[in-house]
mmCIF file of C-alpha atoms and ligand atoms in Angstrom:
data_model
loop_
_atom_site.group_PDB
_atom_site.id
_atom_site.type_symbol
_atom_site.label_atom_id
_atom_site.label_comp_id
_atom_site.label_asym_id
_atom_site.label_seq_id
_atom_site.Cartn_x
_atom_site.Cartn_y
_atom_site.Cartn_z
ATOM 1 C CA UNK A 108 -177.190 34.976 139.679
ATOM 2 C CA UNK A 109 -176.850 33.835 136.044
ATOM 3 C CA UNK A 110 -175.448 36.743 134.033
ATOM 4 C CA UNK A 111 -176.282 36.816 130.319
ATOM 5 C CA UNK A 112 -174.728 39.288 127.932
ATOM 6 C CA UNK A 113 -177.374 40.611 125.562
ATOM 7 C CA UNK A 114 -175.954 42.452 122.540
ATOM 8 C CA UNK A 115 -178.582 44.596 120.851
ATOM 9 C CA UNK A 116 -180.644 44.292 124.030
ATOM 10 C CA UNK A 117 -182.087 47.794 123.605
ATOM 11 C CA UNK A 118 -183.608 46.898 120.221
ATOM 12 C CA UNK A 119 -187.014 45.517 119.351
ATOM 13 C CA UNK A 120 -186.620 41.791 120.024
ATOM 14 C CA UNK A 121 -183.729 42.272 122.464
ATOM 15 C CA UNK A 122 -185.709 44.527 124.822
ATOM 16 C CA UNK A 123 -188.569 42.024 125.009
ATOM 17 C CA UNK A 124 -186.073 39.256 125.668
ATOM 18 C CA UNK A 125 -184.397 41.220 128.472
ATOM 19 C CA UNK A 126 -187.779 41.497 130.235
ATOM 20 C CA UNK A 127 -188.389 37.732 129.889
ATOM 21 C CA UNK A 128 -184.866 36.912 131.140
ATOM 22 C CA UNK A 129 -185.452 38.987 134.264
ATOM 23 C CA UNK A 130 -188.793 37.265 134.844
ATOM 24 C CA UNK A 131 -186.942 33.927 134.613
ATOM 25 C CA UNK A 132 -184.369 35.144 137.227
ATOM 26 C CA UNK A 133 -181.437 35.748 134.899
ATOM 27 C CA UNK A 134 -179.350 38.928 135.124
ATOM 28 C CA UNK A 135 -179.141 40.358 131.609
ATOM 29 C CA UNK A 136 -176.334 42.807 130.791
ATOM 30 C CA UNK A 137 -177.119 44.856 127.705
ATOM 31 C CA UNK A 138 -174.509 45.938 125.166
ATOM 32 C CA UNK A 139 -175.965 48.344 122.597
ATOM 33 C CA UNK A 140 -174.632 51.454 120.857
ATOM 34 C CA UNK A 141 -178.168 52.657 120.095
ATOM 35 C CA UNK A 142 -177.360 52.823 116.396
ATOM 36 C CA UNK A 143 -180.848 51.610 115.481
ATOM 37 C CA UNK A 144 -182.922 52.109 118.602
ATOM 38 C CA UNK A 145 -183.738 54.629 121.282
ATOM 39 C CA UNK A 146 -183.007 55.084 124.952
ATOM 40 C CA UNK A 147 -186.800 54.896 125.269
ATOM 41 C CA UNK A 148 -186.507 51.095 125.213
ATOM 42 C CA UNK A 149 -184.029 51.051 128.099
ATOM 43 C CA UNK A 150 -186.318 53.291 130.100
ATOM 44 C CA UNK A 151 -189.284 51.130 129.099
ATOM 45 C CA UNK A 152 -187.539 47.952 130.309
ATOM 46 C CA UNK A 153 -186.807 49.666 133.637
ATOM 47 C CA UNK A 154 -190.429 50.732 134.059
ATOM 48 C CA UNK A 155 -191.687 47.193 133.324
ATOM 49 C CA UNK A 156 -189.236 45.495 135.722
ATOM 50 C CA UNK A 157 -189.349 48.349 138.227
ATOM 51 C CA UNK A 158 -185.553 48.521 138.674
ATOM 52 C CA UNK A 159 -182.419 49.723 136.895
ATOM 53 C CA UNK A 160 -180.884 47.621 134.167
ATOM 54 C CA UNK A 161 -177.136 47.382 133.606
ATOM 55 C CA UNK A 162 -176.158 48.460 130.085
ATOM 56 C CA UNK A 163 -173.018 49.396 128.182
ATOM 57 C CA UNK A 164 -173.169 51.955 125.374
ATOM 58 C CA UNK A 165 -170.634 49.980 123.332
ATOM 59 C CA UNK A 166 -170.087 49.030 119.702
ATOM 60 C CA UNK A 167 -169.846 45.236 119.496
ATOM 61 C CA UNK A 168 -167.454 45.438 116.578
ATOM 62 C CA UNK A 169 -164.914 47.277 118.767
ATOM 63 C CA UNK A 170 -162.725 44.521 120.250
ATOM 64 C CA UNK A 171 -160.998 46.672 122.883
ATOM 65 C CA UNK A 172 -164.292 48.143 124.069
ATOM 66 C CA UNK A 173 -165.809 44.623 124.254
ATOM 67 C CA UNK A 174 -162.702 43.427 126.195
ATOM 68 C CA UNK A 175 -163.552 46.072 128.796
ATOM 69 C CA UNK A 176 -167.160 44.899 129.033
ATOM 70 C CA UNK A 177 -166.077 41.283 129.585
ATOM 71 C CA UNK A 178 -163.426 42.331 132.156
ATOM 72 C CA UNK A 179 -165.948 44.429 134.060
ATOM 73 C CA UNK A 180 -168.734 41.816 134.052
ATOM 74 C CA UNK A 181 -166.660 38.750 135.019
ATOM 75 C CA UNK A 182 -168.289 35.311 134.899
ATOM 76 C CA UNK A 183 -171.230 34.964 132.513
ATOM 77 C CA UNK A 184 -173.366 31.951 131.626
ATOM 78 C CA UNK A 185 -173.770 32.933 128.001
ATOM 79 C CA UNK A 186 -174.556 35.553 125.392
ATOM 80 C CA UNK A 187 -177.530 36.320 123.229
ATOM 81 C CA UNK A 188 -176.461 38.118 120.073
ATOM 82 C CA UNK A 189 -179.120 40.414 118.584
ATOM 83 C CA UNK A 190 -176.822 43.269 117.504
ATOM 84 C CA UNK A 191 -176.991 43.576 113.704
ATOM 85 C CA UNK A 192 -178.425 45.787 110.987
ATOM 86 C CA UNK A 193 -181.704 44.428 109.609
ATOM 87 C CA UNK A 194 -182.943 46.587 106.714
ATOM 88 C CA UNK A 195 -183.072 44.248 103.707
ATOM 89 C CA UNK A 196 -183.276 46.991 101.072
ATOM 90 C CA UNK A 197 -180.407 49.011 102.593
ATOM 91 C CA UNK A 198 -178.265 45.881 102.571
ATOM 92 C CA UNK A 199 -178.689 45.727 98.769
ATOM 93 C CA UNK A 200 -177.576 49.389 98.443
ATOM 94 C CA UNK A 201 -174.674 49.044 100.903
ATOM 95 C CA UNK A 202 -173.671 45.416 101.374
ATOM 96 C CA UNK A 203 -170.314 46.195 103.008
ATOM 97 C CA UNK A 204 -172.038 47.979 105.888
ATOM 98 C CA UNK A 205 -173.959 44.717 106.546
ATOM 99 C CA UNK A 206 -170.965 42.392 106.246
ATOM 100 C CA UNK A 207 -168.886 44.648 108.548
ATOM 101 C CA UNK A 208 -171.445 45.037 111.298
ATOM 102 C CA UNK A 209 -173.356 41.747 111.232
ATOM 103 C CA UNK A 210 -170.357 39.472 110.803
ATOM 104 C CA UNK A 211 -167.860 41.768 112.488
ATOM 105 C CA UNK A 212 -169.884 41.924 115.717
ATOM 106 C CA UNK A 213 -170.236 38.113 115.850
ATOM 107 C CA UNK A 214 -166.519 37.657 115.196
ATOM 108 C CA UNK A 215 -165.562 39.997 118.054
ATOM 109 C CA UNK A 216 -168.122 38.450 120.398
ATOM 110 C CA UNK A 217 -166.878 34.902 119.718
ATOM 111 C CA UNK A 218 -163.274 36.035 120.329
ATOM 112 C CA UNK A 219 -164.190 37.632 123.635
ATOM 113 C CA UNK A 220 -166.220 34.595 124.663
ATOM 114 C CA UNK A 221 -163.335 32.262 123.949
ATOM 115 C CA UNK A 222 -160.826 34.440 125.813
ATOM 116 C CA UNK A 223 -163.139 34.670 128.836
ATOM 117 C CA UNK A 224 -164.325 31.054 128.842
ATOM 118 C CA UNK A 225 -167.957 31.897 128.077
ATOM 119 C CA UNK A 226 -169.279 28.902 126.189
ATOM 120 C CA UNK A 227 -172.931 29.464 125.282
ATOM 121 C CA UNK A 228 -174.357 31.672 122.566
ATOM 122 C CA UNK A 229 -177.803 32.181 121.100
ATOM 123 C CA UNK A 230 -177.817 33.814 117.678
ATOM 124 C CA UNK A 231 -180.652 35.756 116.007
ATOM 125 C CA UNK A 232 -181.036 34.030 112.681
ATOM 126 C CA UNK A 233 -183.933 34.287 110.284
ATOM 127 C CA UNK A 234 -186.196 32.196 108.076
ATOM 128 C CA UNK A 235 -184.639 34.193 105.259
ATOM 129 C CA UNK A 236 -181.798 31.584 105.299
ATOM 130 C CA UNK A 237 -184.174 29.178 103.502
ATOM 131 C CA UNK A 238 -185.143 31.479 100.625
ATOM 132 C CA UNK A 239 -188.259 30.001 98.960
ATOM 133 C CA UNK A 240 -188.420 26.492 100.416
ATOM 134 C CA UNK A 241 -189.383 23.497 98.261
ATOM 135 C CA UNK A 242 -191.430 21.951 101.059
ATOM 136 C CA UNK A 243 -193.895 23.688 103.382
ATOM 137 C CA UNK A 244 -194.028 23.973 106.296
ATOM 138 C CA UNK A 245 -190.251 24.378 106.199
ATOM 139 C CA UNK A 246 -188.150 22.401 108.705
ATOM 140 C CA UNK A 247 -184.584 22.902 109.902
ATOM 141 C CA UNK A 248 -183.150 20.351 107.444
ATOM 142 C CA UNK A 249 -184.206 22.405 104.405
ATOM 143 C CA UNK A 250 -181.171 23.565 102.425
ATOM 144 C CA UNK A 251 -180.032 27.169 102.459
ATOM 145 C CA UNK A 252 -180.896 28.679 99.045
ATOM 146 C CA UNK A 253 -178.963 31.490 97.426
ATOM 147 C CA UNK A 254 -179.569 34.471 99.694
ATOM 148 C CA UNK A 255 -181.964 37.070 98.336
ATOM 149 C CA UNK A 256 -180.037 39.964 99.855
ATOM 150 C CA UNK A 257 -176.685 40.680 101.522
ATOM 151 C CA UNK A 258 -178.653 40.839 104.806
ATOM 152 C CA UNK A 259 -179.812 37.255 104.274
ATOM 153 C CA UNK A 260 -176.308 36.263 103.321
ATOM 154 C CA UNK A 261 -174.959 37.590 106.627
ATOM 155 C CA UNK A 262 -177.410 35.317 108.491
ATOM 156 C CA UNK A 263 -176.230 32.281 106.497
ATOM 157 C CA UNK A 264 -172.562 33.211 107.020
ATOM 158 C CA UNK A 265 -173.006 33.864 110.739
ATOM 159 C CA UNK A 266 -174.599 30.414 111.186
ATOM 160 C CA UNK A 267 -171.538 28.984 109.406
ATOM 161 C CA UNK A 268 -169.170 30.959 111.694
ATOM 162 C CA UNK A 269 -170.945 29.494 114.705
ATOM 163 C CA UNK A 270 -170.545 25.927 113.358
ATOM 164 C CA UNK A 271 -166.801 26.471 112.942
ATOM 165 C CA UNK A 272 -166.284 27.958 116.398
ATOM 166 C CA UNK A 273 -165.712 25.954 119.589
ATOM 167 C CA UNK A 274 -168.768 27.455 121.399
ATOM 168 C CA UNK A 275 -172.084 25.764 122.167
ATOM 169 C CA UNK A 276 -174.691 27.493 120.019
ATOM 170 C CA UNK A 277 -178.334 27.797 119.239
ATOM 171 C CA UNK A 278 -179.351 29.637 116.083
ATOM 172 C CA UNK A 279 -182.967 30.702 116.393
ATOM 173 C CA UNK A 280 -184.479 31.160 112.935
ATOM 174 C CA UNK A 281 -187.198 33.760 113.512
ATOM 175 C CA UNK A 282 -190.181 33.903 111.199
ATOM 176 C CA UNK A 283 -191.955 37.317 111.095
ATOM 177 C CA UNK A 284 -191.928 38.990 114.534
ATOM 178 C CA UNK A 285 -194.899 41.328 115.171
ATOM 179 C CA UNK A 286 -196.532 43.150 118.038
ATOM 180 C CA UNK A 287 -195.172 44.604 121.265
ATOM 181 C CA UNK A 288 -195.204 44.154 125.021
ATOM 182 C CA UNK A 289 -198.714 44.542 126.543
ATOM 183 C CA UNK A 290 -197.556 47.669 128.419
ATOM 184 C CA UNK A 291 -196.582 49.360 125.117
ATOM 185 C CA UNK A 292 -193.446 50.614 126.953
ATOM 186 C CA UNK A 293 -191.016 48.871 124.597
ATOM 187 C CA UNK A 294 -191.116 48.206 120.869
ATOM 188 C CA UNK A 295 -189.443 48.719 117.510
ATOM 189 C CA UNK A 296 -187.592 52.081 117.607
ATOM 190 C CA UNK A 297 -185.744 51.607 114.269
ATOM 191 C CA UNK A 298 -184.320 54.754 112.785
ATOM 192 C CA UNK A 299 -185.526 53.965 109.248
ATOM 193 C CA UNK A 300 -189.000 54.308 107.906
ATOM 194 C CA UNK A 301 -190.617 50.894 108.419
ATOM 195 C CA UNK A 302 -190.740 48.514 105.480
ATOM 196 C CA UNK A 303 -192.369 45.602 107.279
ATOM 197 C CA UNK A 304 -196.064 44.880 106.924
ATOM 198 C CA UNK A 305 -197.436 45.456 110.425
ATOM 199 C CA UNK A 306 -195.642 48.779 111.167
ATOM 200 C CA UNK A 307 -196.878 50.018 107.810
ATOM 201 C CA UNK A 308 -200.443 49.006 108.659
ATOM 202 C CA UNK A 309 -200.213 50.912 111.996
ATOM 203 C CA UNK A 310 -198.806 53.973 110.204
ATOM 204 C CA UNK A 311 -201.831 53.955 107.892
ATOM 205 C CA UNK A 312 -204.116 53.603 110.912
ATOM 206 C CA UNK A 313 -202.587 56.611 112.656
ATOM 207 C CA UNK A 314 -202.535 58.716 109.483
ATOM 208 C CA UNK A 315 -198.784 58.838 108.811
ATOM 209 C CA UNK A 316 -199.469 57.159 105.471
ATOM 210 C CA UNK A 317 -202.463 57.476 103.242
ATOM 211 C CA UNK A 318 -202.654 53.758 102.380
ATOM 212 C CA UNK A 319 -200.755 50.500 102.221
ATOM 213 C CA UNK A 320 -199.919 48.936 98.874
ATOM 214 C CA UNK A 321 -200.241 45.162 98.847
ATOM 215 C CA UNK A 322 -197.315 43.795 96.860
ATOM 216 C CA UNK A 323 -199.110 41.525 94.401
ATOM 217 C CA UNK A 324 -202.368 39.525 94.475
ATOM 218 C CA UNK A 325 -201.482 37.098 91.686
ATOM 219 C CA UNK A 326 -199.497 34.558 93.740
ATOM 220 C CA UNK A 327 -200.571 30.927 93.834
ATOM 221 C CA UNK A 328 -202.148 31.257 97.286
ATOM 222 C CA UNK A 329 -205.841 31.093 98.259
ATOM 223 C CA UNK A 330 -206.386 34.884 98.035
ATOM 224 C CA UNK A 331 -203.429 35.640 95.731
ATOM 225 C CA UNK A 332 -201.341 37.495 98.353
ATOM 226 C CA UNK A 333 -198.123 36.242 99.961
ATOM 227 C CA UNK A 334 -198.174 34.038 103.055
ATOM 228 C CA UNK A 335 -195.987 34.460 106.138
ATOM 229 C CA UNK A 336 -195.777 33.119 109.689
ATOM 230 C CA UNK A 337 -196.318 36.083 112.048
ATOM 231 C CA UNK A 338 -195.033 35.443 115.534
ATOM 232 C CA UNK A 339 -195.807 37.616 118.575
ATOM 233 C CA UNK A 340 -192.565 39.195 119.787
ATOM 234 C CA UNK A 341 -193.295 38.200 123.427
ATOM 235 C CA UNK A 342 -193.542 34.553 122.388
ATOM 236 C CA UNK A 343 -190.318 34.965 120.396
ATOM 237 C CA UNK A 344 -188.581 36.546 123.429
ATOM 238 C CA UNK A 345 -189.591 33.559 125.575
ATOM 239 C CA UNK A 346 -187.941 31.148 123.120
ATOM 240 C CA UNK A 347 -184.591 32.730 124.093
ATOM 241 C CA UNK A 348 -185.100 31.898 127.737
ATOM 242 C CA UNK A 349 -185.873 28.289 126.797
ATOM 243 C CA UNK A 350 -182.856 28.197 124.494
ATOM 244 C CA UNK A 351 -180.546 29.491 127.247
ATOM 245 C CA UNK A 352 -181.832 26.839 129.678
ATOM 246 C CA UNK A 353 -181.185 24.242 126.944
ATOM 247 C CA UNK A 354 -177.614 25.497 126.310
ATOM 248 C CA UNK A 355 -176.749 25.494 130.000
ATOM 249 C CA UNK A 356 -177.660 21.774 130.069
ATOM 250 C CA UNK A 357 -176.490 20.669 126.585
ATOM 251 C CA UNK A 358 -173.466 21.090 124.365
ATOM 252 C CA UNK A 359 -173.110 21.253 120.570
ATOM 253 C CA UNK A 360 -174.541 23.231 117.691
ATOM 254 C CA UNK A 361 -178.281 23.585 117.212
ATOM 255 C CA UNK A 362 -180.722 25.471 115.002
ATOM 256 C CA UNK A 363 -184.446 25.871 115.612
ATOM 257 C CA UNK A 364 -187.281 27.470 113.731
ATOM 258 C CA UNK A 365 -189.244 29.913 115.856
ATOM 259 C CA UNK A 366 -192.671 30.387 114.285
ATOM 260 C CA UNK A 367 -196.312 29.590 114.924
ATOM 261 C CA UNK A 368 -196.633 27.120 112.052
ATOM 262 C CA UNK A 369 -199.628 29.113 110.775
ATOM 263 C CA UNK A 370 -199.505 30.718 107.326
ATOM 264 C CA UNK A 371 -201.283 34.077 107.150
ATOM 265 C CA UNK A 372 -201.830 36.050 103.923
ATOM 266 C CA UNK A 373 -201.286 39.804 103.617
ATOM 267 C CA UNK A 374 -205.029 40.338 103.232
ATOM 268 C CA UNK A 375 -205.723 38.176 106.301
ATOM 269 C CA UNK A 376 -203.211 40.207 108.317
ATOM 270 C CA UNK A 377 -204.862 43.481 107.321
ATOM 271 C CA UNK A 378 -208.300 42.018 108.194
ATOM 272 C CA UNK A 379 -207.045 40.817 111.570
ATOM 273 C CA UNK A 380 -205.807 44.332 112.342
ATOM 274 C CA UNK A 381 -209.094 45.896 111.211
ATOM 275 C CA UNK A 382 -211.301 43.508 113.159
ATOM 276 C CA UNK A 383 -209.392 43.518 116.432
ATOM 277 C CA UNK A 384 -208.859 47.288 116.534
ATOM 278 C CA UNK A 385 -212.212 48.186 114.917
ATOM 279 C CA UNK A 386 -210.509 50.363 112.337
ATOM 280 C CA UNK A 387 -210.534 50.444 108.561
ATOM 281 C CA UNK A 388 -207.237 50.303 106.643
ATOM 282 C CA UNK A 389 -206.998 51.920 103.252
ATOM 283 C CA UNK A 390 -205.161 49.631 100.844
ATOM 284 C CA UNK A 391 -204.574 49.091 97.166
ATOM 285 C CA UNK A 392 -203.091 46.317 95.119
ATOM 286 C CA UNK A 393 -199.708 47.060 93.553
ATOM 287 C CA UNK A 394 -197.082 45.076 91.683
ATOM 288 C CA UNK A 395 -195.021 42.312 93.290
ATOM 289 C CA UNK A 396 -192.021 43.410 95.356
ATOM 290 C CA UNK A 397 -188.614 42.227 94.062
ATOM 291 C CA UNK A 398 -187.213 39.370 96.077
ATOM 292 C CA UNK A 399 -190.495 38.497 97.839
ATOM 293 C CA UNK A 400 -191.117 34.800 98.250
ATOM 294 C CA UNK A 401 -194.634 33.473 97.690
ATOM 295 C CA UNK A 402 -195.070 31.692 100.978
ATOM 296 C CA UNK A 403 -193.184 30.480 104.002
ATOM 297 C CA UNK A 404 -194.272 29.165 107.394
ATOM 298 C CA UNK A 405 -192.551 27.083 109.997
ATOM 299 C CA UNK A 406 -192.527 23.464 110.925
ATOM 300 C CA UNK A 407 -191.937 24.094 114.635
ATOM 301 C CA UNK A 408 -191.911 20.479 115.884
ATOM 302 C CA UNK A 409 -188.214 20.502 116.722
ATOM 303 C CA UNK A 410 -188.294 23.586 118.934
ATOM 304 C CA UNK A 411 -191.284 22.124 120.782
ATOM 305 C CA UNK A 412 -189.580 18.760 121.279
ATOM 306 C CA UNK A 413 -186.113 20.040 122.276
ATOM 307 C CA UNK A 414 -186.841 23.366 124.020
ATOM 308 C CA UNK A 415 -190.420 22.757 125.169
ATOM 309 C CA UNK A 416 -191.378 26.039 123.507
ATOM 310 C CA UNK A 417 -194.450 26.812 121.402
ATOM 311 C CA UNK A 418 -196.244 29.962 120.405
ATOM 312 C CA UNK A 419 -199.075 30.859 122.777
ATOM 313 C CA UNK A 420 -200.156 34.367 121.743
ATOM 314 C CA UNK A 421 -202.626 35.028 118.930
ATOM 315 C CA UNK A 422 -202.221 37.203 115.837
ATOM 316 C CA UNK A 423 -205.167 39.264 117.207
ATOM 317 C CA UNK A 424 -203.280 40.075 120.406
ATOM 318 C CA UNK A 425 -200.222 40.963 118.366
ATOM 319 C CA UNK A 426 -202.309 43.381 116.283
ATOM 320 C CA UNK A 427 -203.777 45.058 119.393
ATOM 321 C CA UNK A 428 -200.333 45.542 120.926
ATOM 322 C CA UNK A 429 -198.867 46.775 117.609
ATOM 323 C CA UNK A 430 -201.570 49.459 117.535
ATOM 324 C CA UNK A 431 -200.986 50.423 121.180
ATOM 325 C CA UNK A 432 -197.267 50.810 120.470
ATOM 326 C CA UNK A 433 -197.949 53.031 117.448
ATOM 327 C CA UNK A 434 -200.172 55.300 119.539
ATOM 328 C CA UNK A 435 -197.811 55.551 122.512
ATOM 329 C CA UNK A 436 -194.293 55.539 120.992
ATOM 330 C CA UNK A 437 -192.415 58.862 121.050
HETATM 331 P P1 LIG B 39 -183.249 46.164 116.133
HETATM 332 O O1 LIG B 39 -182.560 46.989 115.119
HETATM 333 O O2 LIG B 39 -184.439 46.737 116.842
HETATM 334 O O3 LIG B 39 -182.220 45.646 117.238
HETATM 335 C C1 LIG B 39 -180.848 45.486 116.988
HETATM 336 C C2 LIG B 39 -180.127 46.242 118.066
HETATM 337 O O4 LIG B 39 -178.714 46.080 117.898
HETATM 338 C C3 LIG B 39 -180.392 47.775 118.023
HETATM 339 O O5 LIG B 39 -180.719 48.186 119.317
HETATM 340 C C4 LIG B 39 -179.051 48.382 117.578
HETATM 341 O O6 LIG B 39 -178.859 49.657 118.169
HETATM 342 C C5 LIG B 39 -178.075 47.356 118.085
HETATM 343 N N1 LIG B 39 -176.830 47.258 117.316
HETATM 344 C C6 LIG B 39 -176.676 47.057 115.987
HETATM 345 N N2 LIG B 39 -175.353 47.020 115.688
HETATM 346 C C7 LIG B 39 -174.666 47.173 116.841
HETATM 347 C C8 LIG B 39 -173.296 47.193 117.181
HETATM 348 N N3 LIG B 39 -172.329 47.054 116.280
HETATM 349 N N4 LIG B 39 -172.953 47.357 118.461
HETATM 350 C C9 LIG B 39 -173.906 47.502 119.434
HETATM 351 N N5 LIG B 39 -175.225 47.496 119.163
HETATM 352 C C10 LIG B 39 -175.596 47.342 117.885
HETATM 353 O O7 LIG B 39 -183.627 44.768 115.389
HETATM 354 P P2 LIG B 39 -184.549 43.590 115.887
HETATM 355 O O8 LIG B 39 -185.722 43.532 115.014
HETATM 356 O O9 LIG B 39 -184.682 43.617 117.339
HETATM 357 O O10 LIG B 39 -183.616 42.380 115.443
HETATM 358 C C11 LIG B 39 -182.737 41.765 116.352
HETATM 359 C C12 LIG B 39 -181.989 40.653 115.631
HETATM 360 O O11 LIG B 39 -182.938 39.734 115.087
HETATM 361 C C13 LIG B 39 -181.148 41.128 114.475
HETATM 362 O O12 LIG B 39 -179.987 40.337 114.408
HETATM 363 C C14 LIG B 39 -182.021 40.843 113.270
HETATM 364 O O13 LIG B 39 -181.272 40.659 112.099
HETATM 365 C C15 LIG B 39 -182.688 39.558 113.720
HETATM 366 N N6 LIG B 39 -183.979 39.300 113.048
HETATM 367 C C16 LIG B 39 -184.956 40.280 113.043
HETATM 368 C C17 LIG B 39 -186.148 40.024 112.413
HETATM 369 C C18 LIG B 39 -187.213 41.086 112.347
HETATM 370 O O14 LIG B 39 -188.106 41.004 111.486
HETATM 371 N N7 LIG B 39 -187.217 42.071 113.225
HETATM 372 C C19 LIG B 39 -186.401 38.783 111.811
HETATM 373 C C20 LIG B 39 -185.402 37.832 111.820
HETATM 374 C C21 LIG B 39 -184.158 38.090 112.461
HETATM 375 C C1 LIG B 40 -194.501 40.609 104.853
HETATM 376 C C2 LIG B 40 -195.490 40.456 103.732
HETATM 377 C C3 LIG B 40 -194.847 41.541 101.678
HETATM 378 C C4 LIG B 40 -195.147 45.661 103.095
HETATM 379 C C5 LIG B 40 -188.572 40.626 106.068
HETATM 380 C C6 LIG B 40 -187.172 40.227 105.823
HETATM 381 C C7 LIG B 40 -186.844 39.007 106.632
HETATM 382 C C8 LIG B 40 -187.165 39.210 108.098
HETATM 383 C C9 LIG B 40 -188.547 39.719 108.303
HETATM 384 C C10 LIG B 40 -185.201 39.856 109.262
HETATM 385 C C11 LIG B 40 -194.821 40.201 102.372
HETATM 386 C C12 LIG B 40 -196.116 42.162 102.248
HETATM 387 C C13 LIG B 40 -195.196 44.269 103.074
HETATM 388 C C14 LIG B 40 -196.068 46.412 102.292
HETATM 389 C C15 LIG B 40 -196.996 44.336 101.481
HETATM 390 N N1 LIG B 40 -186.286 40.120 108.712
HETATM 391 N N2 LIG B 40 -196.105 43.619 102.259
HETATM 392 N N3 LIG B 40 -196.961 45.689 101.522
HETATM 393 O O1 LIG B 40 -190.532 40.332 103.575
HETATM 394 O O2 LIG B 40 -191.495 38.462 104.968
HETATM 395 O O3 LIG B 40 -189.427 39.553 105.695
HETATM 396 O O4 LIG B 40 -188.761 40.895 107.456
HETATM 397 O O5 LIG B 40 -184.587 38.833 109.287
HETATM 398 O O6 LIG B 40 -185.492 38.737 106.433
HETATM 399 O O7 LIG B 40 -186.980 39.955 104.439
HETATM 400 O O8 LIG B 40 -191.548 40.795 105.837
HETATM 401 O O9 LIG B 40 -193.021 42.525 106.761
HETATM 402 O O10 LIG B 40 -191.566 43.096 104.772
HETATM 403 O O11 LIG B 40 -193.495 41.549 104.478
HETATM 404 O O12 LIG B 40 -197.821 43.752 100.750
HETATM 405 O O13 LIG B 40 -196.068 47.622 102.270
HETATM 406 O O14 LIG B 40 -196.199 41.709 103.585
HETATM 407 O O15 LIG B 40 -194.952 41.426 100.273
HETATM 408 O O16 LIG B 40 -195.616 39.279 101.711
HETATM 409 P P1 LIG B 40 -190.766 39.754 104.908
HETATM 410 P P2 LIG B 40 -192.368 42.092 105.502
#
C-alpha cells in the first residue's frame, strides 16, 4: 500500500489525480481545507471509486495541524502539492494572500516531510513561469521571465524553494487544464466567478452570461487571437501518477512541461466547443487583456522521454466533458 499525501486533493486537478492514483493502486490521503472547493468533489471521488476516501480538513499552512496529519498517517511514499490559491487577478489586488498561502503551504509541507523522512514531492507549477517565451514551442530550459503577477511569482519562488531543499522533486509545469472527468462527478468548484476561457464559454452556453468577450484579435497569430495549449484534466492527472513512479525510482530535482504541444487560438477553442456540443456561443471582440501573452504551447519531448507520458485525449472530448460538468454541477 503506497500512501501518497495529496494537498488540495479536493480541488479541480487534485480530485482528478486522486481518482487516477487509486486506479494505479496508490492510497491517496487528501489534505484540503475546502477554501476554494466543495465537499461535492470528495463525494464525487467516492462515487467514482465506489469507496470512502481518507481526507483531513486541514490548512496546510498550519504546522501543528500538519504535524498531526503526518503522525496519524505514518509512512508515506511521497506528497503531491496542489494546495494554493490560483486567481491571477486577485493575486494582483492582494499579493500577500498569495505569498502567505502558496509559499507558506509548501514551506510547512517540506518541513513536515523532512521531519518524517518523506522524500518525494510533486509540485503543481505552471507555464506561467516562462512568461512570453522567445522560442516556441517552449521547452524546460527556457529562462523564467519577470512574473506577470504575484501568482506567477509564487510558482517561480516555489520551484526555487524545491531546488534548495533536500527532497527529490518533480515540478510539473501545467499548460491550460480544461474539461472534467467523463462521469461529470468532479470538476472545478472554485468559489470565484470563473475567469478562464472554457468555464466562461460553458457559462455562456448555459445562459449565466450573455456572451464571451474575446480579448483582442489583433495579435500576430493566424486568426489574430491568442494561442494556448489546452490539456484535458484527465491527461494532466495521469502525468502525476507517472511522475510519482519516476520519483520512487529516481532521485534529484526535475521539471517537466505538461501540455499537448498543440497551439489552439481562442476562436478555434470556441469553434471546437460549438461543433462538439452542437451549440452556438455568442461572442464579441474586445480589447486585449492586460498581462496576456500572445502565444504559448509546450515542447513536451522531455516528459515523454523521462516519464513515458503524453496527452491522449482530444480538445473535443474536453469540450464535451466541460459542458457536462456545467450542466450537472451544483
Ligand atoms: P483548485 O483551487 O481547484 O484546487 C486547489 C485546492 O487547494 C482547493 O481544493 C483548495 O481548497 C485547496 N487549498 C488551497 N489552500 C489550501 C491550504 N492552505 N490548505 C489546504 N487546502 C488548501 O485549483 P486547481 O485548478 O485544481 O489547481 C491546483 C494547483 O495547480 C494549484 O497549485 C494551481 O496553482 C496549479 N495550477 C492550476 C492551473 C489551472 O489553470 N487550473 C494551471 C497551472 C497550475
Ligand atoms: C486563455 C485565453 C485569453 C477569457 C491562466 C493563468 C495561468 C494558468 C492558466 C494557473 C487567453 C482568452 C479568456 C475570456 C478570452 N493558471 N480569453 N476571453 O490566461 O492562458 O492562463 O490560467 O497557473 O497562470 O494566467 O488562461 O483561460 O484565462 O485564457 O478571450 O473571457 O482565452 O485572452 O488568450 P491563461 P485563460
